Structure formats: C-alpha cells, structure tokens
Coordinates of N, CA and C in Angstrom, one line a residue:
X1 N 0.6 -1.4 0.0 CA 0.1 -0.1 -0.1 C 1.0 1.4 -0.1
X2 N 0.5 2.2 -1.2 CA 1.4 3.3 -1.0 C 0.8 4.8 -0.6
X3 N -0.5 4.5 -0.3 CA -1.1 5.5 0.1 C -1.7 6.3 -1.1
X4 N -1.6 5.9 -2.7 CA -2.0 6.7 -3.4 C -3.1 6.0 -4.1
X5 N -3.5 4.5 -4.1 CA -4.4 4.0 -4.4 C -5.3 3.3 -3.6
X6 N -6.5 3.0 -3.9 CA -7.6 2.3 -3.2 C -7.0 0.9 -2.7
X7 N -7.5 0.7 -1.4 CA -6.8 -0.7 -0.9 C -8.0 -1.7 -0.8
X8 N -7.6 -2.8 -1.1 CA -8.8 -4.2 -0.9 C -9.1 -4.2 0.3
X9 N -10.7 -4.4 0.2 CA -11.4 -4.8 1.7 C -10.6 -5.5 2.8
X10 N -9.8 -6.7 2.4 CA -9.1 -7.4 2.8 C -7.9 -6.9 3.7
X11 N -7.3 -5.7 3.4 CA -6.2 -5.2 3.8 C -6.7 -5.0 5.2
X12 N -7.8 -4.4 5.6 CA -8.3 -4.2 6.9 C -9.1 -5.4 7.4
X13 N -9.9 -6.1 6.7 CA -11.0 -7.0 6.9 C -10.1 -8.2 6.4
X14 N -9.1 -8.9 7.2 CA -8.1 -9.5 6.6 C -8.3 -11.0 6.9
X15 N -9.2 -11.0 7.7 CA -10.0 -12.5 7.8 C -10.9 -12.6 6.6
X16 N -11.4 -12.2 6.2 CA -12.5 -12.3 4.9 C -11.8 -12.7 3.8
X17 N -11.2 -13.4 3.5 CA -10.7 -13.8 2.4 C -10.8 -15.5 2.5
X18 N -10.1 -16.3 1.5 CA -10.3 -17.7 1.6 C -9.4 -18.1 2.4
X19 N -9.6 -19.4 3.1 CA -8.8 -20.0 4.2 C -7.4 -20.3 3.3
X20 N -7.6 -20.8 2.0 CA -6.2 -21.1 1.4 C -5.2 -19.9 1.4
X21 N -5.7 -18.6 1.3 CA -5.2 -17.3 1.1 C -4.9 -17.2 2.3
X22 N -5.6 -17.2 3.4 CA -5.1 -16.8 4.9 C -3.7 -17.7 5.1
X23 N -3.7 -19.1 4.7 CA -2.9 -19.9 5.2 C -1.4 -19.8 4.7
X24 N -1.6 -18.8 3.6 CA -0.3 -18.1 3.0 C 0.4 -17.1 3.8
X25 N -0.3 -16.4 4.6 CA 0.4 -15.1 5.0 C 0.8 -15.4 6.3
X26 N 2.0 -14.9 6.7 CA 2.6 -15.4 7.8 C 1.8 -14.8 8.9
X27 N 1.6 -15.4 9.9 CA 1.1 -14.9 11.3 C -0.4 -14.6 11.2
X28 N -1.2 -15.0 10.2 CA -2.9 -15.0 10.0 C -3.1 -16.4 10.1
X29 N -3.9 -16.8 10.9 CA -4.2 -17.9 11.2 C -5.5 -18.1 11.0
X30 N -6.7 -16.9 11.0 CA -8.0 -17.2 10.8 C -8.9 -16.6 9.7
X31 N -9.3 -17.4 8.9 CA -10.4 -17.4 8.0 C -11.8 -17.2 8.7
X32 N -12.8 -16.4 8.1 CA -14.2 -16.4 8.7 C -15.1 -16.1 7.7
X33 N -16.0 -17.1 7.7 CA -15.9 -18.6 8.2 C -14.8 -19.4 7.8
X34 N -14.6 -20.4 8.6 CA -13.2 -21.2 8.3 C -13.5 -21.8 7.0
X35 N -14.5 -22.3 6.2 CA -14.3 -22.7 5.1 C -14.6 -21.5 3.9
X36 N -14.5 -20.3 3.9 CA -14.6 -19.4 3.4 C -14.0 -19.7 1.8
X37 N -14.3 -19.3 1.1 CA -13.6 -19.6 -0.7 C -13.5 -18.4 -1.2
X38 N -14.2 -17.5 -0.8 CA -13.9 -16.2 -1.8 C -13.5 -15.0 -0.7
X39 N -12.8 -14.0 -1.3 CA -12.4 -13.0 -0.8 C -13.6 -11.9 -0.6
X40 N -13.6 -10.8 0.3 CA -14.4 -10.0 0.3 C -14.0 -8.9 -0.5
X41 N -14.7 -8.6 -1.5 CA -14.7 -7.3 -2.4 C -16.1 -6.6 -2.4
X42 N -15.9 -5.5 -3.2 CA -17.3 -4.8 -3.5 C -18.0 -5.6 -4.1
X43 N -17.5 -6.5 -5.1 CA -18.3 -7.4 -5.7 C -19.0 -8.5 -5.2
X44 N -18.4 -9.2 -4.2 CA -18.6 -10.3 -3.6 C -19.5 -10.0 -2.6
X45 N -19.6 -8.6 -1.9 CA -20.2 -8.1 -0.9 C -21.3 -8.0 -1.2
X46 N -22.0 -7.8 -2.5 CA -23.2 -7.5 -3.3 C -23.8 -8.7 -3.2
X47 N -23.1 -10.0 -3.1 CA -24.0 -11.2 -3.1 C -24.2 -11.6 -1.9
X48 N -25.5 -12.2 -2.0 CA -26.4 -12.6 -0.4 C -25.7 -13.7 0.1
X49 N -24.8 -14.8 -0.8 CA -24.3 -15.9 -0.3 C -22.6 -15.6 0.3
X50 N -22.5 -14.5 0.3 CA -21.2 -14.1 1.1 C -21.3 -13.6 2.5
X51 N -20.3 -14.2 3.0 CA -20.6 -14.0 4.9 C -20.7 -12.6 5.0
X52 N -21.4 -12.4 6.2 CA -21.4 -11.2 6.6 C -20.1 -10.3 6.9
X53 N -19.6 -9.1 6.9 CA -18.7 -8.5 7.0 C -18.4 -8.6 8.6
X54 N -17.4 -9.2 9.2 CA -17.4 -8.9 10.6 C -16.1 -7.4 10.9
X55 N -16.7 -6.8 12.2 CA -16.2 -6.0 12.9 C -14.8 -6.4 13.2
X56 N -13.8 -5.5 13.5 CA -12.5 -5.8 14.2 C -12.7 -6.5 15.4
X57 N -13.6 -5.9 16.0 CA -13.8 -6.2 17.4 C -14.4 -7.7 17.6
X58 N -14.9 -8.2 16.4 CA -15.1 -9.5 16.3 C -14.2 -10.6 16.9
X59 N -12.6 -10.3 16.2 CA -11.7 -11.2 16.6 C -10.6 -10.7 17.6
X60 N -10.7 -9.1 17.5 CA -9.8 -8.3 18.5 C -10.7 -7.6 19.5
X61 N -10.8 -8.2 20.8 CA -11.6 -7.5 21.8 C -10.9 -6.7 22.8
X62 N -11.6 -5.8 23.1 CA -10.8 -4.8 24.2 C -10.4 -5.4 25.3
X63 N -9.0 -5.0 25.3 CA -8.3 -5.3 26.8 C -8.0 -6.9 26.8
X64 N -8.7 -7.6 27.8 CA -8.7 -9.0 28.1 C -9.9 -9.7 28.1
X65 N -10.9 -9.0 27.5 CA -12.2 -9.5 26.9 C -12.3 -10.5 26.0
X66 N -13.2 -11.2 26.2 CA -13.3 -12.7 25.1 C -14.0 -12.0 23.8
X67 N -13.0 -12.1 22.6 CA -13.8 -11.7 21.3 C -14.8 -12.4 21.0
X68 N -15.9 -12.2 20.1 CA -16.9 -12.6 19.7 C -16.8 -14.0 18.8
X69 N -15.8 -14.2 17.9 CA -15.6 -15.3 17.4 C -14.6 -16.1 17.5
X70 N -13.6 -15.7 18.6 CA -12.6 -16.6 18.9 C -12.7 -16.8 20.4
X71 N -11.7 -18.0 21.0 CA -11.9 -18.1 22.2 C -10.9 -17.0 23.1
X72 N -10.1 -16.3 22.4 CA -9.4 -15.6 22.9 C -8.7 -14.6 21.8
X73 N -8.0 -13.4 22.4 CA -7.4 -12.6 21.4 C -6.3 -13.3 20.5
X74 N -6.0 -13.0 19.4 CA -5.2 -13.8 18.8 C -3.6 -13.6 19.2
X75 N -2.7 -14.1 19.0 CA -1.1 -14.1 19.4 C -0.3 -13.8 18.3
X76 N 0.5 -13.1 18.2 CA 1.7 -12.8 17.4 C 2.9 -12.5 17.7
X77 N 3.7 -13.1 16.9 CA 5.1 -13.0 17.5 C 5.9 -12.1 16.4
X78 N 6.1 -10.9 16.9 CA 6.5 -10.0 15.7 C 8.3 -10.3 15.4
X79 N 8.6 -10.1 14.2 CA 9.8 -10.2 13.8 C 10.9 -10.1 14.4
X80 N 11.8 -10.9 14.8 CA 13.1 -10.5 15.8 C 12.6 -10.6 17.2
X81 N 11.4 -10.9 17.6 CA 11.2 -11.1 19.1 C 10.8 -12.5 19.3
X82 N 10.8 -12.9 20.5 CA 10.6 -14.3 20.7 C 9.5 -14.5 21.7
X83 N 9.0 -13.4 22.2 CA 7.7 -13.5 23.0 C 6.5 -12.9 22.1
X84 N 5.4 -13.9 22.2 CA 4.1 -13.6 21.5 C 3.5 -12.0 22.1
X85 N 2.8 -11.4 21.3 CA 1.9 -10.5 21.5 C 0.6 -10.7 21.4
X86 N 0.1 -10.2 22.4 CA -1.7 -10.4 22.4 C -2.1 -9.2 21.5
X87 N -2.9 -9.6 20.4 CA -3.6 -8.5 19.7 C -5.0 -8.5 20.0
X88 N -5.2 -7.5 21.1 CA -6.5 -7.1 21.4 C -6.7 -6.1 20.5
X89 N -7.7 -5.2 20.7 CA -8.3 -4.2 19.8 C -7.1 -3.0 19.6
X90 N -6.5 -2.6 20.9 CA -5.6 -1.8 21.1 C -4.7 -1.9 20.2
X91 N -3.7 -3.1 20.6 CA -2.6 -3.7 19.6 C -3.0 -3.7 18.3
X92 N -4.0 -4.2 17.9 CA -4.1 -4.2 16.5 C -4.3 -3.1 15.8
X93 N -5.0 -2.4 16.1 CA -5.2 -1.0 15.8 C -3.9 -0.3 15.4
X94 N -3.4 -0.4 16.7 CA -1.8 0.5 16.3 C -0.9 -0.1 15.9
X95 N -1.0 -1.4 15.7 CA 0.2 -2.0 14.6 C -0.2 -1.9 13.0
X96 N -1.6 -2.0 12.9 CA -2.1 -2.0 11.4 C -2.5 -0.9 11.0
X97 N -3.3 -0.4 11.5 CA -4.1 1.1 10.7 C -3.5 2.3 11.0
X98 N -2.6 2.5 12.2 CA -2.0 3.5 12.2 C -0.6 3.5 11.4
X99 N 0.2 2.3 11.3 CA 1.1 2.3 10.3 C 0.8 2.5 8.9
X100 N -0.2 1.9 8.1 CA -0.9 2.4 7.2 C -1.0 3.7 6.7
X101 N -2.2 4.1 8.0 CA -2.3 5.8 7.8 C -0.9 6.4 7.6
X102 N -0.2 6.2 8.4 CA 1.0 7.1 8.3 C 1.8 6.7 7.0
X103 N 2.2 5.7 6.7 CA 2.6 5.6 5.1 C 1.8 6.5 4.3
X104 N 0.5 6.4 4.2 CA -0.4 7.2 3.2 C -0.1 8.5 3.2
X105 N 0.1 8.9 4.6 CA 0.2 10.5 4.7 C 1.7 10.9 4.2
X106 N 2.5 9.9 4.0 CA 3.9 10.4 3.6 C 3.6 10.6 2.0
X107 N 2.9 10.0 1.6 CA 2.8 10.0 -0.4 C 1.9 11.3 -0.7
X108 N 0.6 11.6 0.3 CA -0.2 12.7 0.0 C -0.8 13.2 1.1
X109 N -1.5 14.5 1.0 CA -2.6 14.9 2.0 C -3.6 13.6 2.4
X110 N -3.6 13.2 3.7 CA -4.4 12.4 4.2 C -5.2 12.8 5.4
X111 N -6.6 12.3 5.3 CA -7.8 12.7 6.3 C -7.3 11.2 7.4
X112 N -6.6 10.4 7.0 CA -6.6 9.2 7.8 C -5.8 9.6 9.3
X113 N -6.5 9.0 10.4 CA -5.8 9.7 11.7 C -4.9 8.9 11.8
X114 N -3.4 9.6 12.3 CA -2.2 9.3 12.6 C -1.7 9.6 14.0
X115 N -2.6 10.2 14.7 CA -2.2 10.7 15.9 C -3.1 10.2 17.3
X116 N -2.6 10.2 18.3 CA -3.7 9.7 19.2 C -5.0 10.7 19.8
X117 N -4.9 11.9 19.4 CA -6.1 12.4 19.6 C -7.1 12.4 18.2
X118 N -6.5 12.1 17.1 CA -7.4 11.8 16.1 C -8.5 10.5 16.6
X119 N -8.4 9.6 17.3 CA -9.3 8.7 17.5 C -9.5 8.4 18.9
X120 N -8.6 9.1 20.1 CA -8.9 9.1 21.4 C -9.2 10.3 21.6
X121 N -10.4 11.1 21.6 CA -11.0 12.4 21.9 C -11.7 12.4 23.2

C-alpha cells in the first residue's frame, strides 16, 4: 500500500478471504468462516451468499475481554522477537491502522488518523 491507490477490503478485513489465502500469510491464522472460499470485495459483498462482514472487535476484543468469534484475542510474535504479543483491539489498531495511515500520509495529504487525539477524543 502506497497511500495513492485504493486498498482492498481484505487489507483491513484480513480474515475475510479464502482459508487457502489466509494460510499463505505469515502470522495470520483465521479465515471467517473457516470454510470461506472467496475474498471480500465490493463485488462479492453484493452477493447474498457472501458471509457478513465482521468488525475488528469480532476477533480483537478490548483489553482481556473475549472476542465474539474466537476463544481469546489472537497472539502474534513480531519478527525478531521471541515473546508473543496479544493482539487485542488496541494493539491490532496501533500495529495495522496507524502504520498504514502514516505511510499514506507520506505520499499525499490524508485525513486518515495518525495521532492519538484523532481517535482518542
């Protein structure tokens, strides 16, 4: 993502792609539903057979709460580290959203939030 082109739905809704595609991505373990065969796109979203789009909180709950779709918040071991990190909502947003928004802001003027007060009002 370079901040100048539209992004795919699955850039944020990363579990909304086929289980086969999820398996190819390092660190990503969950496709929803588990037998999903198509990725979420603007076209597939129009099809009534496409599973409902899930919110971030369906898999990444606040703090130590239990997410709606998983037994616990996912864990992820960042490259170069040995200890896993719990990807609760705060950690997931800070690692995914902010980094992407900051990268976009280096390419062009963007309204995407990149500092604390943009989201935490």
